[in-house]
Amino acid sequence: MTQILTQTLTLQEFLQQPETKPANEYINGETIQKPMPKGRHSRLQGKLCATINQACEEAQIAYAFPELRCNFGTRSLVPDVSIFRWHRIPFTSEGEVPDNFNLPPDWSIEILSPEQRPNKVLGNVLYCLEQGSELGWFIDPGDRSILCFMPQQQPILCQGDRVIPVLPDLNLTLTVNEVFSGLKMV
């Protein structure tokens, strides 16, 4: 179960705290500990990052980061996967990836863990969209579905062989079955 820690901090005070494992998020003035990823969650996260990066990194279109802290608006979130278009990655003057990302991802992916509350996770996806994200996925391994969110549109429930929406400039086509096929390792 997600644990709410009792100490009240401002966002700036929260960001001065040492990182924890699993990560803490700062939402509506509360510090909330994310659950430790388990097998299915971790496998889906790794496969999605690898698939997206294989399609996008070499051409410098976008990059998928696992468990990247993103600070924007009044929150500090750690989506399971944060995808940034290449031109929005705040590279350092040396051309390296920075430690701090103070902007919302272009596309956030959350994978529901058994001990998480769906509405809390959905709330993070919706907050990203409110702050400028173009796409959000809410993946439920329990029923093999992906709920897709885009600004000013009804959510789309994707299952089976349905092609899932991705950012329009990505050269990537995925179905729900292809995403969940990553759970098999033999």
PDB file of C-alpha atoms in Angstrom:
ATOM      1  CA  MET A   1       0.000   0.000   0.000  1.00  0.00           C
ATOM      2  CA  THR A   2       1.153   3.551  -0.705  1.00  0.00           C
ATOM      3  CA  GLN A   3       2.447   5.179   2.460  1.00  0.00           C
ATOM      4  CA  ILE A   4       1.762   8.842   3.272  1.00  0.00           C
ATOM      5  CA  LEU A   5       4.549  10.252   5.422  1.00  0.00           C
ATOM      6  CA  THR A   6       3.407  12.684   8.110  1.00  0.00           C
ATOM      7  CA  GLN A   7       6.024  15.460   7.965  1.00  0.00           C
ATOM      8  CA  THR A   8       4.600  18.550   6.207  1.00  0.00           C
ATOM      9  CA  LEU A   9       7.095  20.209   3.851  1.00  0.00           C
ATOM     10  CA  THR A  10       7.026  22.759   1.086  1.00  0.00           C
ATOM     11  CA  LEU A  11       8.024  21.574  -2.383  1.00  0.00           C
ATOM     12  CA  GLN A  12      11.393  23.301  -1.996  1.00  0.00           C
ATOM     13  CA  GLU A  13      11.980  21.590   1.370  1.00  0.00           C
ATOM     14  CA  PHE A  14      10.923  18.254  -0.111  1.00  0.00           C
ATOM     15  CA  LEU A  15      13.445  18.632  -2.946  1.00  0.00           C
ATOM     16  CA  GLN A  16      16.235  19.181  -0.377  1.00  0.00           C
ATOM     17  CA  GLN A  17      15.538  15.783   1.217  1.00  0.00           C
ATOM     18  CA  PRO A  18      17.760  12.813   0.273  1.00  0.00           C
ATOM     19  CA  GLU A  19      16.343  10.425  -2.327  1.00  0.00           C
ATOM     20  CA  THR A  20      14.726   7.264  -1.011  1.00  0.00           C
ATOM     21  CA  LYS A  21      14.168   3.789  -2.380  1.00  0.00           C
ATOM     22  CA  PRO A  22      11.433   3.385  -3.299  1.00  0.00           C
ATOM     23  CA  ALA A  23      10.994   6.981  -4.355  1.00  0.00           C
ATOM     24  CA  ASN A  24       8.861   9.527  -2.540  1.00  0.00           C
ATOM     25  CA  GLU A  25       6.565  11.851  -4.453  1.00  0.00           C
ATOM     26  CA  TYR A  26       5.297  15.249  -3.357  1.00  0.00           C
ATOM     27  CA  ILE A  27       1.574  15.667  -4.065  1.00  0.00           C
ATOM     28  CA  ASN A  28      -0.750  18.313  -2.633  1.00  0.00           C
ATOM     29  CA  GLY A  29       1.627  19.110   0.216  1.00  0.00           C
ATOM     30  CA  GLU A  30       2.100  15.461   1.214  1.00  0.00           C
ATOM     31  CA  THR A  31       5.115  13.213   0.863  1.00  0.00           C
ATOM     32  CA  ILE A  32       3.919   9.884  -0.503  1.00  0.00           C
ATOM     33  CA  GLN A  33       6.120   6.822  -0.850  1.00  0.00           C
ATOM     34  CA  LYS A  34       5.724   4.844  -4.060  1.00  0.00           C
ATOM     35  CA  PRO A  35       5.584   1.068  -3.658  1.00  0.00           C
ATOM     36  CA  MET A  36       8.675  -0.950  -4.548  1.00  0.00           C
ATOM     37  CA  PRO A  37       8.227  -2.273  -8.112  1.00  0.00           C
ATOM     38  CA  LYS A  38       7.592  -5.999  -8.332  1.00  0.00           C
ATOM     39  CA  GLY A  39       8.329  -8.427 -11.150  1.00  0.00           C
ATOM     40  CA  ARG A  40       5.623  -7.644 -13.724  1.00  0.00           C
ATOM     41  CA  HIS A  41       5.877  -3.923 -13.099  1.00  0.00           C
ATOM     42  CA  SER A  42       9.658  -3.919 -13.449  1.00  0.00           C
ATOM     43  CA  ARG A  43       9.629  -6.067 -16.583  1.00  0.00           C
ATOM     44  CA  LEU A  44       7.001  -3.910 -18.342  1.00  0.00           C
ATOM     45  CA  GLN A  45       8.868  -0.753 -17.379  1.00  0.00           C
ATOM     46  CA  GLY A  46      12.175  -2.063 -18.726  1.00  0.00           C
ATOM     47  CA  LYS A  47      10.683  -3.382 -21.962  1.00  0.00           C
ATOM     48  CA  LEU A  48       8.776  -0.139 -22.641  1.00  0.00           C
ATOM     49  CA  CYS A  49      11.890   1.987 -22.114  1.00  0.00           C
ATOM     50  CA  ALA A  50      13.945  -0.294 -24.365  1.00  0.00           C
ATOM     51  CA  THR A  51      11.290  -0.377 -27.106  1.00  0.00           C
ATOM     52  CA  ILE A  52      10.747   3.385 -27.120  1.00  0.00           C
ATOM     53  CA  ASN A  53      14.461   4.163 -26.982  1.00  0.00           C
ATOM     54  CA  GLN A  54      15.260   1.697 -29.762  1.00  0.00           C
ATOM     55  CA  ALA A  55      12.754   3.495 -31.994  1.00  0.00           C
ATOM     56  CA  CYS A  56      13.653   7.065 -31.001  1.00  0.00           C
ATOM     57  CA  GLU A  57      17.093   7.575 -29.481  1.00  0.00           C
ATOM     58  CA  GLU A  58      19.403   7.211 -32.484  1.00  0.00           C
ATOM     59  CA  ALA A  59      17.360   9.678 -34.545  1.00  0.00           C
ATOM     60  CA  GLN A  60      17.230  12.003 -31.502  1.00  0.00           C
ATOM     61  CA  ILE A  61      13.439  12.135 -31.527  1.00  0.00           C
ATOM     62  CA  ALA A  62      12.705  11.251 -27.903  1.00  0.00           C
ATOM     63  CA  TYR A  63      14.014   9.330 -24.924  1.00  0.00           C
ATOM     64  CA  ALA A  64      12.238   7.209 -22.290  1.00  0.00           C
ATOM     65  CA  PHE A  65      13.560   7.505 -18.735  1.00  0.00           C
ATOM     66  CA  PRO A  66      12.600   4.966 -16.042  1.00  0.00           C
ATOM     67  CA  GLU A  67      11.689   6.353 -12.601  1.00  0.00           C
ATOM     68  CA  LEU A  68      12.793   9.922 -13.398  1.00  0.00           C
ATOM     69  CA  ARG A  69      11.934  12.602 -10.855  1.00  0.00           C
ATOM     70  CA  CYS A  70      10.032  15.415 -12.583  1.00  0.00           C
ATOM     71  CA  ASN A  71       9.372  18.651 -10.672  1.00  0.00           C
ATOM     72  CA  PHE A  72       6.717  20.937 -12.113  1.00  0.00           C
ATOM     73  CA  GLY A  73       3.759  22.953 -10.982  1.00  0.00           C
ATOM     74  CA  THR A  74       3.268  22.186  -7.310  1.00  0.00           C
ATOM     75  CA  ARG A  75       4.354  18.534  -7.452  1.00  0.00           C
ATOM     76  CA  SER A  76       7.399  16.323  -7.626  1.00  0.00           C
ATOM     77  CA  LEU A  77       6.433  13.100  -9.387  1.00  0.00           C
ATOM     78  CA  VAL A  78       8.321   9.975 -10.393  1.00  0.00           C
ATOM     79  CA  PRO A  79       6.382   8.415 -13.284  1.00  0.00           C
ATOM     80  CA  ASP A  80       7.253   4.815 -14.031  1.00  0.00           C
ATOM     81  CA  VAL A  81       8.342   5.953 -17.497  1.00  0.00           C
ATOM     82  CA  SER A  82       8.814   9.583 -18.573  1.00  0.00           C
ATOM     83  CA  ILE A  83       9.229  10.232 -22.291  1.00  0.00           C
ATOM     84  CA  PHE A  84      10.698  13.542 -23.393  1.00  0.00           C
ATOM     85  CA  ARG A  85      11.051  14.743 -26.945  1.00  0.00           C
ATOM     86  CA  TRP A  86      14.735  15.242 -27.616  1.00  0.00           C
ATOM     87  CA  HIS A  87      14.530  19.015 -27.988  1.00  0.00           C
ATOM     88  CA  ARG A  88      12.853  19.312 -24.557  1.00  0.00           C
ATOM     89  CA  ILE A  89      15.529  17.396 -22.626  1.00  0.00           C
ATOM     90  CA  PRO A  90      17.320  20.119 -20.627  1.00  0.00           C
ATOM     91  CA  PHE A  91      20.853  19.012 -21.549  1.00  0.00           C
ATOM     92  CA  THR A  92      23.762  20.567 -19.676  1.00  0.00           C
ATOM     93  CA  SER A  93      26.181  22.883 -21.487  1.00  0.00           C
ATOM     94  CA  GLU A  94      28.395  19.797 -21.984  1.00  0.00           C
ATOM     95  CA  GLY A  95      25.538  17.995 -23.769  1.00  0.00           C
ATOM     96  CA  GLU A  96      24.904  15.603 -20.890  1.00  0.00           C
ATOM     97  CA  VAL A  97      21.622  14.609 -19.298  1.00  0.00           C
ATOM     98  CA  PRO A  98      21.016  16.803 -16.229  1.00  0.00           C
ATOM     99  CA  ASP A  99      20.117  15.570 -12.798  1.00  0.00           C
ATOM    100  CA  ASN A 100      17.062  17.795 -12.478  1.00  0.00           C
ATOM    101  CA  PHE A 101      14.050  17.818 -14.776  1.00  0.00           C
ATOM    102  CA  ASN A 102      11.865  20.760 -13.780  1.00  0.00           C
ATOM    103  CA  LEU A 103       9.217  20.209 -16.429  1.00  0.00           C
ATOM    104  CA  PRO A 104       6.485  17.693 -17.191  1.00  0.00           C
ATOM    105  CA  PRO A 105       7.235  14.810 -19.543  1.00  0.00           C
ATOM    106  CA  ASP A 106       5.709  14.877 -23.015  1.00  0.00           C
ATOM    107  CA  TRP A 107       4.331  11.408 -22.283  1.00  0.00           C
ATOM    108  CA  SER A 108       3.999   9.764 -18.876  1.00  0.00           C
ATOM    109  CA  ILE A 109       3.427   6.071 -18.294  1.00  0.00           C
ATOM    110  CA  GLU A 110       2.218   4.652 -14.999  1.00  0.00           C
ATOM    111  CA  ILE A 111       2.016   0.911 -14.329  1.00  0.00           C
ATOM    112  CA  LEU A 112      -0.422  -0.067 -11.606  1.00  0.00           C
ATOM    113  CA  SER A 113       1.090  -2.142  -8.815  1.00  0.00           C
ATOM    114  CA  PRO A 114      -1.184  -4.401  -6.740  1.00  0.00           C
ATOM    115  CA  GLU A 115      -0.779  -2.274  -3.608  1.00  0.00           C
ATOM    116  CA  GLN A 116      -1.462   1.052  -5.325  1.00  0.00           C
ATOM    117  CA  ARG A 117      -4.724   2.908  -5.379  1.00  0.00           C
ATOM    118  CA  PRO A 118      -5.776   3.412  -9.003  1.00  0.00           C
ATOM    119  CA  ASN A 119      -7.160   6.924  -8.505  1.00  0.00           C
ATOM    120  CA  LYS A 120      -3.895   8.162  -6.965  1.00  0.00           C
ATOM    121  CA  VAL A 121      -1.967   6.862  -9.969  1.00  0.00           C
ATOM    122  CA  LEU A 122      -4.568   8.208 -12.415  1.00  0.00           C
ATOM    123  CA  GLY A 123      -4.370  11.536 -10.604  1.00  0.00           C
ATOM    124  CA  ASN A 124      -0.665  11.746 -11.438  1.00  0.00           C
ATOM    125  CA  VAL A 125      -1.340  11.044 -15.127  1.00  0.00           C
ATOM    126  CA  LEU A 126      -4.066  13.702 -15.192  1.00  0.00           C
ATOM    127  CA  TYR A 127      -1.857  16.222 -13.400  1.00  0.00           C
ATOM    128  CA  CYS A 128       0.865  15.718 -16.020  1.00  0.00           C
ATOM    129  CA  LEU A 129      -1.703  16.462 -18.746  1.00  0.00           C
ATOM    130  CA  GLU A 130      -2.901  19.586 -16.911  1.00  0.00           C
ATOM    131  CA  GLN A 131       0.697  20.796 -16.784  1.00  0.00           C
ATOM    132  CA  GLY A 132       1.454  20.258 -20.490  1.00  0.00           C
ATOM    133  CA  SER A 133       2.013  16.560 -21.156  1.00  0.00           C
ATOM    134  CA  GLU A 134       0.556  15.409 -24.460  1.00  0.00           C
ATOM    135  CA  LEU A 135      -0.090  11.776 -23.582  1.00  0.00           C
ATOM    136  CA  GLY A 136      -0.524   9.559 -20.555  1.00  0.00           C
ATOM    137  CA  TRP A 137      -0.813   5.797 -20.270  1.00  0.00           C
ATOM    138  CA  PHE A 138      -2.245   3.983 -17.260  1.00  0.00           C
ATOM    139  CA  ILE A 139      -1.274   0.331 -17.562  1.00  0.00           C
ATOM    140  CA  ASP A 140      -3.162  -2.295 -15.564  1.00  0.00           C
ATOM    141  CA  PRO A 141      -1.318  -5.636 -15.712  1.00  0.00           C
ATOM    142  CA  GLY A 142      -4.192  -7.297 -13.832  1.00  0.00           C
ATOM    143  CA  ASP A 143      -6.647  -6.990 -16.703  1.00  0.00           C
ATOM    144  CA  ARG A 144      -4.117  -6.437 -19.518  1.00  0.00           C
ATOM    145  CA  SER A 145      -5.469  -3.011 -20.434  1.00  0.00           C
ATOM    146  CA  ILE A 146      -4.022   0.414 -21.119  1.00  0.00           C
ATOM    147  CA  LEU A 147      -6.060   3.529 -20.503  1.00  0.00           C
ATOM    148  CA  CYS A 148      -4.790   6.384 -22.695  1.00  0.00           C
ATOM    149  CA  PHE A 149      -5.249  10.048 -21.908  1.00  0.00           C
ATOM    150  CA  MET A 150      -4.783  13.037 -24.208  1.00  0.00           C
ATOM    151  CA  PRO A 151      -5.611  16.677 -23.464  1.00  0.00           C
ATOM    152  CA  GLN A 152      -9.216  17.711 -24.025  1.00  0.00           C
ATOM    153  CA  GLN A 153     -10.277  14.195 -25.111  1.00  0.00           C
ATOM    154  CA  GLN A 154     -12.128  11.288 -23.588  1.00  0.00           C
ATOM    155  CA  PRO A 155      -9.829   8.521 -22.289  1.00  0.00           C
ATOM    156  CA  ILE A 156      -9.408   5.545 -24.610  1.00  0.00           C
ATOM    157  CA  LEU A 157      -9.473   2.029 -23.157  1.00  0.00           C
ATOM    158  CA  CYS A 158      -7.153  -0.174 -25.199  1.00  0.00           C
ATOM    159  CA  GLN A 159      -7.105  -3.967 -25.037  1.00  0.00           C
ATOM    160  CA  GLY A 160      -6.016  -6.902 -27.171  1.00  0.00           C
ATOM    161  CA  ASP A 161      -4.810  -6.086 -30.675  1.00  0.00           C
ATOM    162  CA  ARG A 162      -5.762  -2.420 -30.523  1.00  0.00           C
ATOM    163  CA  VAL A 163      -2.986  -0.043 -31.549  1.00  0.00           C
ATOM    164  CA  ILE A 164      -2.184   2.273 -28.652  1.00  0.00           C
ATOM    165  CA  PRO A 165      -1.774   6.035 -29.201  1.00  0.00           C
ATOM    166  CA  VAL A 166       1.813   7.300 -28.978  1.00  0.00           C
ATOM    167  CA  LEU A 167       3.276  10.762 -29.545  1.00  0.00           C
ATOM    168  CA  PRO A 168       2.582  11.620 -33.207  1.00  0.00           C
ATOM    169  CA  ASP A 169       6.205  12.163 -34.294  1.00  0.00           C
ATOM    170  CA  LEU A 170       7.459   8.839 -32.920  1.00  0.00           C
ATOM    171  CA  ASN A 171       8.080   6.103 -35.445  1.00  0.00           C
ATOM    172  CA  LEU A 172       6.462   3.528 -33.183  1.00  0.00           C
ATOM    173  CA  THR A 173       3.406   1.299 -33.432  1.00  0.00           C
ATOM    174  CA  LEU A 174       2.414  -0.879 -30.484  1.00  0.00           C
ATOM    175  CA  THR A 175      -0.621  -2.950 -29.630  1.00  0.00           C
ATOM    176  CA  VAL A 176      -1.697  -3.822 -26.114  1.00  0.00           C
ATOM    177  CA  ASN A 177      -0.860  -7.481 -26.740  1.00  0.00           C
ATOM    178  CA  GLU A 178       2.658  -6.486 -27.845  1.00  0.00           C
ATOM    179  CA  VAL A 179       3.184  -4.507 -24.653  1.00  0.00           C
ATOM    180  CA  PHE A 180       2.063  -7.375 -22.442  1.00  0.00           C
ATOM    181  CA  SER A 181       3.989  -9.973 -24.480  1.00  0.00           C
ATOM    182  CA  GLY A 182       7.045  -8.468 -22.767  1.00  0.00           C
ATOM    183  CA  LEU A 183       5.999 -10.265 -19.590  1.00  0.00           C
ATOM    184  CA  LYS A 184       6.978 -13.607 -21.140  1.00  0.00           C
ATOM    185  CA  MET A 185      10.631 -14.473 -20.930  1.00  0.00           C
ATOM    186  CA  VAL A 186      10.644 -18.003 -22.316  1.00  0.00           C
TER     187      VAL A 186
END
